Amino acid sequence: GAGVSQSPRYKVAKRGQDVALRCDPISGHVSLFWYQQALGQGPEFLTYFQNEAQLDKSGLPSDRFFAERPEGSVSTLKIQRTQQEDSAVYLCASTPESAGWAQPQHFGDGTRLSIL
Amino acid sequence: GQQVMQIPQYQHVQEGEDFTTYCNSSTTLSNIQWYKQRPGGHPVFLIQLVKSGEVKKQKRLTFQFGEAKKNSSLHITATQTTDVGTYFCADAGGTSYGKLTFGQGTILTVHP
């Protein structure tokens, strides 16, 4: 596809359940970012991958959050034992190169996660 | 950590009126990016500013970077209903790989 693809678009889970969110970046893009966007707020950084290496996970809010990108393409964000405060839109973005400070980020449509 | 403050939070205008959103930082920004997010959509890149005092135009949109590189603004002339959405500024220079620190955004509503 031409853009960043995320699935599912919507996810409803009960508190305490585990969820997995998928991101398919633009083909060939080296850098991949995950952001969390609460209602009415700007996206907040969660984690960064350069190919398969997770170089920055400083934004992950707790050890319940885990992300991987084993083959340097598709990435999965997993949240264990979900809590109501995890409800948000989770955005994935990619850029072609690793030196990304001067590059626009290409965002997917996000996964809207609702925890009941 | 680095924080980017954006005002106003909301702006309601009549179609044809102008609109401005402001972005401020307590520290010097190496570069700043602007994004637009339509309701229900994802952020879409608009522009990047790098140089002190830089001014860039895209049709009815004018972007400015302050002389001290601590503030930036986006001005839309003669708004149209297609301009509706949330406009975000983002500090893009905090890391070598381009991690973005977003402002809170300004929600623009345009009344026809």
mmCIF file of C-alpha atoms in Angstrom:
data_model
loop_
_atom_site.group_PDB
_atom_site.id
_atom_site.type_symbol
_atom_site.label_atom_id
_atom_site.label_comp_id
_atom_site.label_asym_id
_atom_site.label_seq_id
_atom_site.Cartn_x
_atom_site.Cartn_y
_atom_site.Cartn_z
ATOM 1 C CA GLY A 1 0.000 0.000 0.000
ATOM 2 C CA ALA A 2 0.964 3.603 -0.371
ATOM 3 C CA GLY A 3 0.623 4.651 3.241
ATOM 4 C CA VAL A 4 1.060 3.481 6.808
ATOM 5 C CA SER A 5 -1.528 0.874 7.667
ATOM 6 C CA GLN A 6 -2.753 0.159 11.191
ATOM 7 C CA SER A 7 -5.078 -2.526 12.459
ATOM 8 C CA PRO A 8 -7.513 -2.866 13.966
ATOM 9 C CA ARG A 9 -9.050 0.606 13.525
ATOM 10 C CA TYR A 10 -11.093 0.134 16.661
ATOM 11 C CA LYS A 11 -10.522 -2.140 19.623
ATOM 12 C CA VAL A 12 -12.719 -2.547 22.659
ATOM 13 C CA ALA A 13 -11.365 -4.578 25.545
ATOM 14 C CA LYS A 14 -12.303 -5.232 29.127
ATOM 15 C CA ARG A 15 -10.038 -3.998 31.858
ATOM 16 C CA GLY A 16 -7.345 -6.567 32.515
ATOM 17 C CA GLN A 17 -7.267 -8.030 29.027
ATOM 18 C CA ASP A 18 -4.200 -7.969 26.802
ATOM 19 C CA VAL A 19 -4.319 -6.226 23.415
ATOM 20 C CA ALA A 20 -2.046 -6.162 20.372
ATOM 21 C CA LEU A 21 -1.987 -3.333 17.861
ATOM 22 C CA ARG A 22 -0.357 -3.705 14.471
ATOM 23 C CA CYS A 23 1.468 -1.201 12.277
ATOM 24 C CA ASP A 24 2.530 -1.751 8.687
ATOM 25 C CA PRO A 25 4.849 1.131 7.741
ATOM 26 C CA ILE A 26 5.507 2.379 4.239
ATOM 27 C CA SER A 27 7.642 -0.205 2.459
ATOM 28 C CA GLY A 28 11.340 0.415 2.916
ATOM 29 C CA HIS A 29 10.958 2.952 5.713
ATOM 30 C CA VAL A 30 13.729 2.546 8.243
ATOM 31 C CA SER A 31 12.288 4.516 11.143
ATOM 32 C CA LEU A 32 9.072 3.673 12.942
ATOM 33 C CA PHE A 33 7.449 5.591 15.788
ATOM 34 C CA TRP A 34 4.514 4.877 18.096
ATOM 35 C CA TYR A 35 2.538 7.708 19.666
ATOM 36 C CA GLN A 36 -0.391 7.777 22.073
ATOM 37 C CA GLN A 37 -3.050 10.443 21.560
ATOM 38 C CA ALA A 38 -5.548 11.067 24.339
ATOM 39 C CA LEU A 39 -8.811 12.792 23.487
ATOM 40 C CA GLY A 40 -8.256 16.485 22.800
ATOM 41 C CA GLN A 41 -4.478 16.258 23.162
ATOM 42 C CA GLY A 42 -1.486 16.147 20.884
ATOM 43 C CA PRO A 43 0.201 12.814 20.190
ATOM 44 C CA GLU A 44 2.762 11.763 22.799
ATOM 45 C CA PHE A 45 5.830 9.739 21.909
ATOM 46 C CA LEU A 46 5.971 6.149 23.086
ATOM 47 C CA THR A 47 8.826 4.397 21.324
ATOM 48 C CA TYR A 48 11.126 4.428 18.292
ATOM 49 C CA PHE A 49 12.573 1.686 16.066
ATOM 50 C CA GLN A 50 15.392 1.913 13.573
ATOM 51 C CA ASN A 51 14.866 -1.192 11.482
ATOM 52 C CA GLU A 52 14.445 -3.977 14.071
ATOM 53 C CA ALA A 53 16.294 -2.175 16.857
ATOM 54 C CA GLN A 54 14.252 -0.405 19.511
ATOM 55 C CA LEU A 55 16.464 2.598 20.188
ATOM 56 C CA ASP A 56 14.165 4.648 22.391
ATOM 57 C CA LYS A 57 11.404 3.394 24.638
ATOM 58 C CA SER A 58 11.460 6.298 27.039
ATOM 59 C CA GLY A 59 7.811 7.175 26.400
ATOM 60 C CA LEU A 60 6.288 3.827 27.314
ATOM 61 C CA PRO A 61 4.148 4.613 30.368
ATOM 62 C CA SER A 62 4.707 1.351 32.223
ATOM 63 C CA ASP A 63 6.129 -2.137 31.893
ATOM 64 C CA ARG A 64 2.688 -3.245 30.710
ATOM 65 C CA PHE A 65 3.543 -1.693 27.351
ATOM 66 C CA PHE A 66 5.778 -3.625 25.010
ATOM 67 C CA ALA A 67 6.652 -3.037 21.352
ATOM 68 C CA GLU A 68 8.545 -5.083 18.797
ATOM 69 C CA ARG A 69 9.560 -4.966 15.150
ATOM 70 C CA PRO A 70 11.335 -8.310 14.686
ATOM 71 C CA GLU A 71 12.033 -8.147 10.957
ATOM 72 C CA GLY A 72 12.367 -4.404 10.607
ATOM 73 C CA SER A 73 9.038 -3.899 8.893
ATOM 74 C CA VAL A 74 5.746 -4.633 10.683
ATOM 75 C CA SER A 75 5.569 -3.532 14.301
ATOM 76 C CA THR A 76 3.290 -4.617 17.125
ATOM 77 C CA LEU A 77 2.457 -2.644 20.238
ATOM 78 C CA LYS A 78 1.222 -4.858 23.040
ATOM 79 C CA ILE A 79 -0.486 -3.706 26.186
ATOM 80 C CA GLN A 80 -0.888 -6.204 28.990
ATOM 81 C CA ARG A 81 -3.496 -6.086 31.755
ATOM 82 C CA THR A 82 -5.154 -3.056 30.205
ATOM 83 C CA GLN A 83 -6.478 -0.265 32.410
ATOM 84 C CA GLN A 84 -9.014 2.450 31.691
ATOM 85 C CA GLU A 85 -6.318 5.102 31.389
ATOM 86 C CA ASP A 86 -4.928 3.189 28.404
ATOM 87 C CA SER A 87 -7.957 4.309 26.366
ATOM 88 C CA ALA A 88 -6.595 6.484 23.566
ATOM 89 C CA VAL A 89 -5.756 6.503 19.887
ATOM 90 C CA TYR A 90 -2.455 4.787 19.158
ATOM 91 C CA LEU A 91 -0.691 6.233 16.123
ATOM 92 C CA CYS A 92 2.135 4.740 14.156
ATOM 93 C CA ALA A 93 4.412 6.828 11.929
ATOM 94 C CA SER A 94 7.359 6.067 9.677
ATOM 95 C CA THR A 95 10.137 7.898 7.862
ATOM 96 C CA PRO A 96 12.454 6.679 5.104
ATOM 97 C CA GLU A 97 15.752 7.192 6.904
ATOM 98 C CA SER A 98 17.200 6.940 10.356
ATOM 99 C CA ALA A 99 18.418 10.534 10.497
ATOM 100 C CA GLY A 100 14.876 11.692 10.834
ATOM 101 C CA TRP A 101 15.080 15.077 12.459
ATOM 102 C CA ALA A 102 14.542 16.827 9.141
ATOM 103 C CA GLN A 103 11.959 14.472 7.717
ATOM 104 C CA PRO A 104 8.173 14.613 7.795
ATOM 105 C CA GLN A 105 6.565 11.673 9.529
ATOM 106 C CA HIS A 106 3.907 9.658 7.706
ATOM 107 C CA PHE A 107 1.135 8.659 10.072
ATOM 108 C CA GLY A 108 -1.353 5.824 9.923
ATOM 109 C CA ASP A 109 -5.021 6.287 10.767
ATOM 110 C CA GLY A 110 -4.446 4.911 14.239
ATOM 111 C CA THR A 111 -6.137 2.355 16.450
ATOM 112 C CA ARG A 112 -8.796 3.726 18.777
ATOM 113 C CA LEU A 113 -8.566 1.649 21.949
ATOM 114 C CA SER A 114 -11.416 1.723 24.457
ATOM 115 C CA ILE A 115 -11.055 -0.064 27.779
ATOM 116 C CA LEU A 116 -14.300 -0.850 29.564
ATOM 117 C CA GLY B 1 11.522 17.729 29.550
ATOM 118 C CA GLN B 2 11.018 19.860 26.491
ATOM 119 C CA GLN B 3 7.506 21.287 26.321
ATOM 120 C CA VAL B 4 5.813 23.067 23.491
ATOM 121 C CA MET B 5 2.860 25.269 24.391
ATOM 122 C CA GLN B 6 0.252 26.081 21.773
ATOM 123 C CA ILE B 7 -2.525 28.678 21.893
ATOM 124 C CA PRO B 8 -5.390 29.124 21.529
ATOM 125 C CA GLN B 9 -6.897 25.728 22.283
ATOM 126 C CA TYR B 10 -10.010 26.505 20.230
ATOM 127 C CA GLN B 11 -10.809 29.022 17.506
ATOM 128 C CA HIS B 12 -14.184 29.552 15.877
ATOM 129 C CA VAL B 13 -14.248 31.761 12.796
ATOM 130 C CA GLN B 14 -16.666 32.707 10.052
ATOM 131 C CA GLU B 15 -15.665 31.573 6.613
ATOM 132 C CA GLY B 16 -13.472 34.262 5.079
ATOM 133 C CA GLU B 17 -11.962 35.420 8.365
ATOM 134 C CA ASP B 18 -8.302 34.953 9.164
ATOM 135 C CA PHE B 19 -6.896 32.509 11.733
ATOM 136 C CA THR B 20 -3.631 32.326 13.656
ATOM 137 C CA THR B 21 -2.224 29.728 16.039
ATOM 138 C CA TYR B 22 0.900 30.251 18.118
ATOM 139 C CA CYS B 23 3.508 27.839 19.391
ATOM 140 C CA ASN B 24 5.953 28.689 22.189
ATOM 141 C CA SER B 25 8.875 26.937 23.830
ATOM 142 C CA SER B 26 10.915 27.862 26.882
ATOM 143 C CA THR B 27 14.048 26.572 25.175
ATOM 144 C CA THR B 28 15.508 27.079 21.721
ATOM 145 C CA LEU B 29 14.084 24.794 19.048
ATOM 146 C CA SER B 30 16.404 23.452 16.363
ATOM 147 C CA ASN B 31 13.487 22.911 14.017
ATOM 148 C CA ILE B 32 9.727 22.805 14.120
ATOM 149 C CA GLN B 33 7.147 20.956 12.086
ATOM 150 C CA TRP B 34 3.461 21.731 11.580
ATOM 151 C CA TYR B 35 0.779 19.102 11.095
ATOM 152 C CA LYS B 36 -2.962 19.197 10.372
ATOM 153 C CA GLN B 37 -5.343 16.574 11.678
ATOM 154 C CA ARG B 38 -8.859 16.456 10.255
ATOM 155 C CA PRO B 39 -11.633 15.183 12.551
ATOM 156 C CA GLY B 40 -11.283 11.416 12.764
ATOM 157 C CA GLY B 41 -8.088 11.487 10.752
ATOM 158 C CA HIS B 42 -4.371 11.307 11.322
ATOM 159 C CA PRO B 43 -1.763 14.083 11.464
ATOM 160 C CA VAL B 44 -0.613 15.186 8.021
ATOM 161 C CA PHE B 45 2.663 17.038 7.587
ATOM 162 C CA LEU B 46 2.362 20.626 6.400
ATOM 163 C CA ILE B 47 5.803 22.180 6.659
ATOM 164 C CA GLN B 48 9.122 22.305 8.481
ATOM 165 C CA LEU B 49 10.930 25.451 9.645
ATOM 166 C CA VAL B 50 14.639 25.373 10.444
ATOM 167 C CA LYS B 51 16.132 28.859 10.169
ATOM 168 C CA SER B 52 15.778 31.756 12.566
ATOM 169 C CA GLY B 53 13.200 34.237 11.266
ATOM 170 C CA GLU B 54 12.140 31.877 8.490
ATOM 171 C CA VAL B 55 8.835 32.579 6.725
ATOM 172 C CA LYS B 56 7.252 30.058 4.389
ATOM 173 C CA LYS B 57 3.996 30.292 2.473
ATOM 174 C CA GLN B 58 1.685 27.644 1.090
ATOM 175 C CA LYS B 59 -1.190 29.333 -0.752
ATOM 176 C CA ARG B 60 -3.277 30.871 2.052
ATOM 177 C CA LEU B 61 -1.057 29.498 4.839
ATOM 178 C CA THR B 62 1.917 31.458 6.206
ATOM 179 C CA PHE B 63 4.351 29.864 8.649
ATOM 180 C CA GLN B 64 6.883 31.801 10.712
ATOM 181 C CA PHE B 65 9.778 30.807 12.950
ATOM 182 C CA GLY B 66 10.799 33.380 15.528
ATOM 183 C CA GLU B 67 14.149 35.121 15.519
ATOM 184 C CA ALA B 68 15.124 33.431 18.780
ATOM 185 C CA LYS B 69 13.753 30.090 17.555
ATOM 186 C CA LYS B 70 11.528 29.837 20.599
ATOM 187 C CA ASN B 71 8.213 30.468 18.901
ATOM 188 C CA SER B 72 6.383 29.813 15.687
ATOM 189 C CA SER B 73 3.051 30.703 14.156
ATOM 190 C CA LEU B 74 0.673 29.529 11.475
ATOM 191 C CA HIS B 75 -1.608 32.088 9.843
ATOM 192 C CA ILE B 76 -4.440 31.225 7.474
ATOM 193 C CA THR B 77 -5.861 34.002 5.328
ATOM 194 C CA ALA B 78 -9.542 33.943 4.362
ATOM 195 C CA THR B 79 -10.441 30.618 5.936
ATOM 196 C CA GLN B 80 -12.506 28.057 4.065
ATOM 197 C CA THR B 81 -14.572 25.170 5.416
ATOM 198 C CA THR B 82 -11.871 22.812 4.162
ATOM 199 C CA ASP B 83 -9.483 24.345 6.727
ATOM 200 C CA VAL B 84 -11.415 22.726 9.587
ATOM 201 C CA GLY B 85 -9.279 20.524 11.810
ATOM 202 C CA THR B 86 -6.653 20.596 14.530
ATOM 203 C CA TYR B 87 -3.332 22.235 13.830
ATOM 204 C CA PHE B 88 -0.301 20.994 15.750
ATOM 205 C CA CYS B 89 3.200 22.296 16.014
ATOM 206 C CA ALA B 90 5.891 19.818 16.966
ATOM 207 C CA ASP B 91 9.475 20.125 18.103
ATOM 208 C CA ALA B 92 11.362 17.853 15.739
ATOM 209 C CA GLY B 93 14.911 18.540 16.834
ATOM 210 C CA GLY B 94 15.155 16.890 20.232
ATOM 211 C CA THR B 95 16.835 13.750 18.904
ATOM 212 C CA SER B 96 18.894 12.748 15.875
ATOM 213 C CA TYR B 97 16.140 10.453 14.653
ATOM 214 C CA GLY B 98 13.289 12.953 14.695
ATOM 215 C CA LYS B 99 11.146 12.112 17.708
ATOM 216 C CA LEU B 100 8.317 14.653 17.758
ATOM 217 C CA THR B 101 7.157 16.577 20.819
ATOM 218 C CA PHE B 102 3.746 17.964 19.957
ATOM 219 C CA GLY B 103 1.914 20.995 21.262
ATOM 220 C CA GLN B 104 -1.653 20.569 22.483
ATOM 221 C CA GLY B 105 -3.054 21.706 19.160
ATOM 222 C CA THR B 106 -5.525 24.376 18.102
ATOM 223 C CA ILE B 107 -8.956 23.173 17.019
ATOM 224 C CA LEU B 108 -10.251 25.331 14.176
ATOM 225 C CA THR B 109 -13.939 25.486 13.388
ATOM 226 C CA VAL B 110 -15.094 27.421 10.325
ATOM 227 C CA HIS B 111 -18.720 28.471 10.100
ATOM 228 C CA PRO B 112 -20.054 28.856 6.537
#
